[in-house]
Amino acid sequence: MTKKEFDRLLKKYGAEELAGSFVFPAENSARDEANSTKRLQEILAERRASKTPAEKQKAQLMQLRFQIEDYLKEKRFNGKKTFGYFLKSYITILDKKSNEFADEIDIKPTELSQYINNHRTPPQPVMIRLELHSKNIIPAIHWYRLSENEKLHVLMTDKMLRREQRKYVKI
Amino acid sequence: MYLRREKSGEIIPVSIEPVSYSDYKKITKARYFFNWKIEKEFFVYKLTVKGETDILGLISFKYIDEEYRIEIRLLAVATEQTGKQKTVDRIAGNLFTFAAKKAISKYGDLAAVSLIPKTILGQYYMDKYGFEQAGESLFLEGESILKLLNTYEDDEERI
């Protein structure tokens, strides 16, 4: 975009509206850009170094939430990204032992192990407990949709179940 | 994320998806201000009303992995939604928020979003979206990202 084009837009809309509607292409020289990037790197390094463990953990939980959302948006089943996989990631971010975490959401360690290893689907109350435990960062509906995803996949692909059920159908 | 209708305050859910090759035919400079075709090598996303195809806004950014940040290269709201004639608000804010979510999704607690503004616009990005200054760059990080997410994310339209 030329300076003339930018000035025309500035005159038409004003600076506030332009900032509310555009990011214009950067026109810095390579040297300016290097200087600008260097300052940015310095400030970001300072900020990152001064983060508290609680701030880091909160950001990591948000990262997990967005990763779950990205996966659910794919609308394609991935055998690795199960309810248990994301639950294990959650516990890892919190840096908790399984027994300790199971106690915090009032379930038995064996039950937690079954959820993590995808041997059992958690009931909705447990999903609500997970939401509350994350201080609402990861909503229960995310856990529910992960579990639903797996059930749909089984429903669509389980050949053995189809063979077993055939005997009950008269056609 | 959602838009808000200017007069009625009605809330309109939005969708933000990657721009496809066929989209580029309708992304003209006349409506979206820039030559978006040269952005094809970067990550270019379009904002539409959920369930509709008309593009109301565009953003292009790149991942700078070694610095754990996303740099916004270009953003534009469609002509008819710019200035006094606009009928809905929050298009650009949603696109900034989308970039912030992508940064957190990839870089976690190290995530940052940056842009290099036209000097005359810098203060407005800081006032409206919470960007902070670092030399000639502006950035969002940590608390400023969370504030933006709180403003533009809503509970019901997370997926």
mmCIF file of C-alpha atoms in Angstrom, chain A residues 1 5-6 9-10 13 15-28 32-33 36-37 39-41 43-44 47-48 51 56 58-60 62-63 65-67 69-70 72 136-137 139 142 145, chain B residues 29 33-34 67-69 73-77 82-83 86 92 96 101-102 104-110 112 114-116 118 120-121 124-125 129 132-137 139 141-142 146 149 153 158-159:
data_model
loop_
_atom_site.group_PDB
_atom_site.id
_atom_site.type_symbol
_atom_site.label_atom_id
_atom_site.label_comp_id
_atom_site.label_asym_id
_atom_site.label_seq_id
_atom_site.Cartn_x
_atom_site.Cartn_y
_atom_site.Cartn_z
ATOM 1 C CA MET A 1 0.000 0.000 0.000
ATOM 2 C CA GLU A 5 -3.366 5.299 -0.448
ATOM 3 C CA PHE A 6 -2.834 5.238 3.311
ATOM 4 C CA LEU A 9 -7.841 6.133 4.034
ATOM 5 C CA LEU A 10 -6.662 8.162 7.027
ATOM 6 C CA TYR A 13 -11.873 7.131 8.255
ATOM 7 C CA ALA A 15 -6.832 7.000 12.852
ATOM 8 C CA GLU A 16 -9.077 5.366 15.465
ATOM 9 C CA GLU A 17 -11.291 3.673 12.886
ATOM 10 C CA LEU A 18 -8.250 2.540 10.879
ATOM 11 C CA ALA A 19 -6.735 0.887 13.955
ATOM 12 C CA GLY A 20 -10.127 -0.700 14.639
ATOM 13 C CA SER A 21 -10.324 -2.201 11.163
ATOM 14 C CA PHE A 22 -6.819 -2.769 9.798
ATOM 15 C CA VAL A 23 -3.272 -3.887 10.301
ATOM 16 C CA PHE A 24 -1.268 -2.370 7.470
ATOM 17 C CA PRO A 25 1.786 -3.997 5.890
ATOM 18 C CA ALA A 26 5.009 -3.163 7.707
ATOM 19 C CA GLU A 27 7.294 -0.945 5.665
ATOM 20 C CA ASN A 28 10.391 -1.014 7.820
ATOM 21 C CA ASP A 32 14.718 -1.097 11.458
ATOM 22 C CA GLU A 33 13.000 -4.451 11.624
ATOM 23 C CA SER A 36 12.485 -3.558 16.543
ATOM 24 C CA THR A 37 12.588 -7.337 16.832
ATOM 25 C CA ARG A 39 13.703 -4.854 21.585
ATOM 26 C CA LEU A 40 10.617 -7.044 21.386
ATOM 27 C CA GLN A 41 12.663 -10.162 22.147
ATOM 28 C CA ILE A 43 10.913 -7.394 26.624
ATOM 29 C CA LEU A 44 9.265 -10.768 25.990
ATOM 30 C CA ARG A 47 8.130 -10.993 30.881
ATOM 31 C CA ARG A 48 8.503 -14.740 30.477
ATOM 32 C CA LYS A 51 5.944 -15.222 35.287
ATOM 33 C CA LYS A 56 2.362 -20.411 33.693
ATOM 34 C CA LYS A 58 -3.091 -21.040 33.848
ATOM 35 C CA ALA A 59 -1.685 -20.392 30.358
ATOM 36 C CA GLN A 60 -0.878 -24.093 29.947
ATOM 37 C CA MET A 62 -5.731 -22.574 28.316
ATOM 38 C CA GLN A 63 -3.357 -24.151 25.816
ATOM 39 C CA ARG A 65 -8.395 -26.115 26.195
ATOM 40 C CA PHE A 66 -7.569 -24.633 22.786
ATOM 41 C CA GLN A 67 -5.900 -27.875 21.713
ATOM 42 C CA GLU A 69 -11.114 -27.221 20.671
ATOM 43 C CA ASP A 70 -8.812 -27.480 17.647
ATOM 44 C CA LEU A 72 -12.920 -31.230 18.072
ATOM 45 C CA ASN A 136 -13.841 -23.220 34.533
ATOM 46 C CA ILE A 137 -10.902 -22.981 32.132
ATOM 47 C CA PRO A 139 -15.630 -26.583 30.329
ATOM 48 C CA HIS A 142 -15.275 -30.199 26.059
ATOM 49 C CA ARG A 145 -17.620 -33.973 23.354
ATOM 50 C CA LYS B 29 -8.579 -5.147 -3.242
ATOM 51 C CA PHE B 33 -8.122 -3.038 0.718
ATOM 52 C CA PHE B 34 -4.958 -5.086 0.143
ATOM 53 C CA GLU B 67 10.509 -16.577 19.503
ATOM 54 C CA TYR B 68 7.264 -18.311 20.501
ATOM 55 C CA ARG B 69 5.161 -15.643 18.867
ATOM 56 C CA ARG B 73 1.116 -9.248 8.886
ATOM 57 C CA LEU B 74 -2.195 -7.910 7.648
ATOM 58 C CA LEU B 75 -5.767 -7.480 8.807
ATOM 59 C CA ALA B 76 -8.736 -5.912 7.054
ATOM 60 C CA VAL B 77 -12.427 -5.542 7.676
ATOM 61 C CA THR B 82 -15.611 0.061 7.963
ATOM 62 C CA GLY B 83 -16.472 3.597 9.094
ATOM 63 C CA LYS B 86 -20.870 -0.393 9.307
ATOM 64 C CA ALA B 92 -11.161 -6.946 14.005
ATOM 65 C CA PHE B 96 -6.933 -10.460 16.935
ATOM 66 C CA LYS B 101 -5.739 -18.312 20.687
ATOM 67 C CA LYS B 102 -3.551 -19.825 17.994
ATOM 68 C CA ILE B 104 -1.520 -19.974 23.123
ATOM 69 C CA SER B 105 -2.480 -23.251 21.478
ATOM 70 C CA LYS B 106 1.026 -23.545 20.030
ATOM 71 C CA TYR B 107 3.279 -21.847 22.586
ATOM 72 C CA GLY B 108 1.381 -22.129 25.889
ATOM 73 C CA ASP B 109 2.711 -19.873 28.629
ATOM 74 C CA LEU B 110 5.406 -18.463 26.317
ATOM 75 C CA ALA B 112 2.949 -13.737 22.302
ATOM 76 C CA SER B 114 2.965 -8.960 17.726
ATOM 77 C CA LEU B 115 2.520 -6.480 14.920
ATOM 78 C CA ILE B 116 4.409 -3.510 13.542
ATOM 79 C CA LYS B 118 1.812 2.514 11.339
ATOM 80 C CA ILE B 120 0.079 7.133 13.861
ATOM 81 C CA LEU B 121 -2.126 4.130 14.769
ATOM 82 C CA TYR B 124 -5.174 3.212 19.188
ATOM 83 C CA TYR B 125 -4.188 -0.490 19.059
ATOM 84 C CA TYR B 129 -7.031 -4.080 22.123
ATOM 85 C CA GLU B 132 1.851 -3.028 24.641
ATOM 86 C CA GLN B 133 4.830 -1.316 23.076
ATOM 87 C CA ALA B 134 8.315 -2.732 22.478
ATOM 88 C CA GLY B 135 10.338 -0.417 20.243
ATOM 89 C CA GLU B 136 8.460 -0.132 16.986
ATOM 90 C CA SER B 137 6.518 -3.327 17.629
ATOM 91 C CA PHE B 139 2.649 -7.046 21.414
ATOM 92 C CA GLU B 141 1.451 -11.450 26.064
ATOM 93 C CA GLY B 142 0.338 -12.970 29.351
ATOM 94 C CA LEU B 146 -6.055 -12.948 28.784
ATOM 95 C CA LEU B 149 -9.756 -13.325 25.421
ATOM 96 C CA GLU B 153 -14.501 -15.029 23.893
ATOM 97 C CA ARG B 158 -16.340 -21.912 22.195
ATOM 98 C CA ILE B 159 -16.586 -24.639 19.608
#
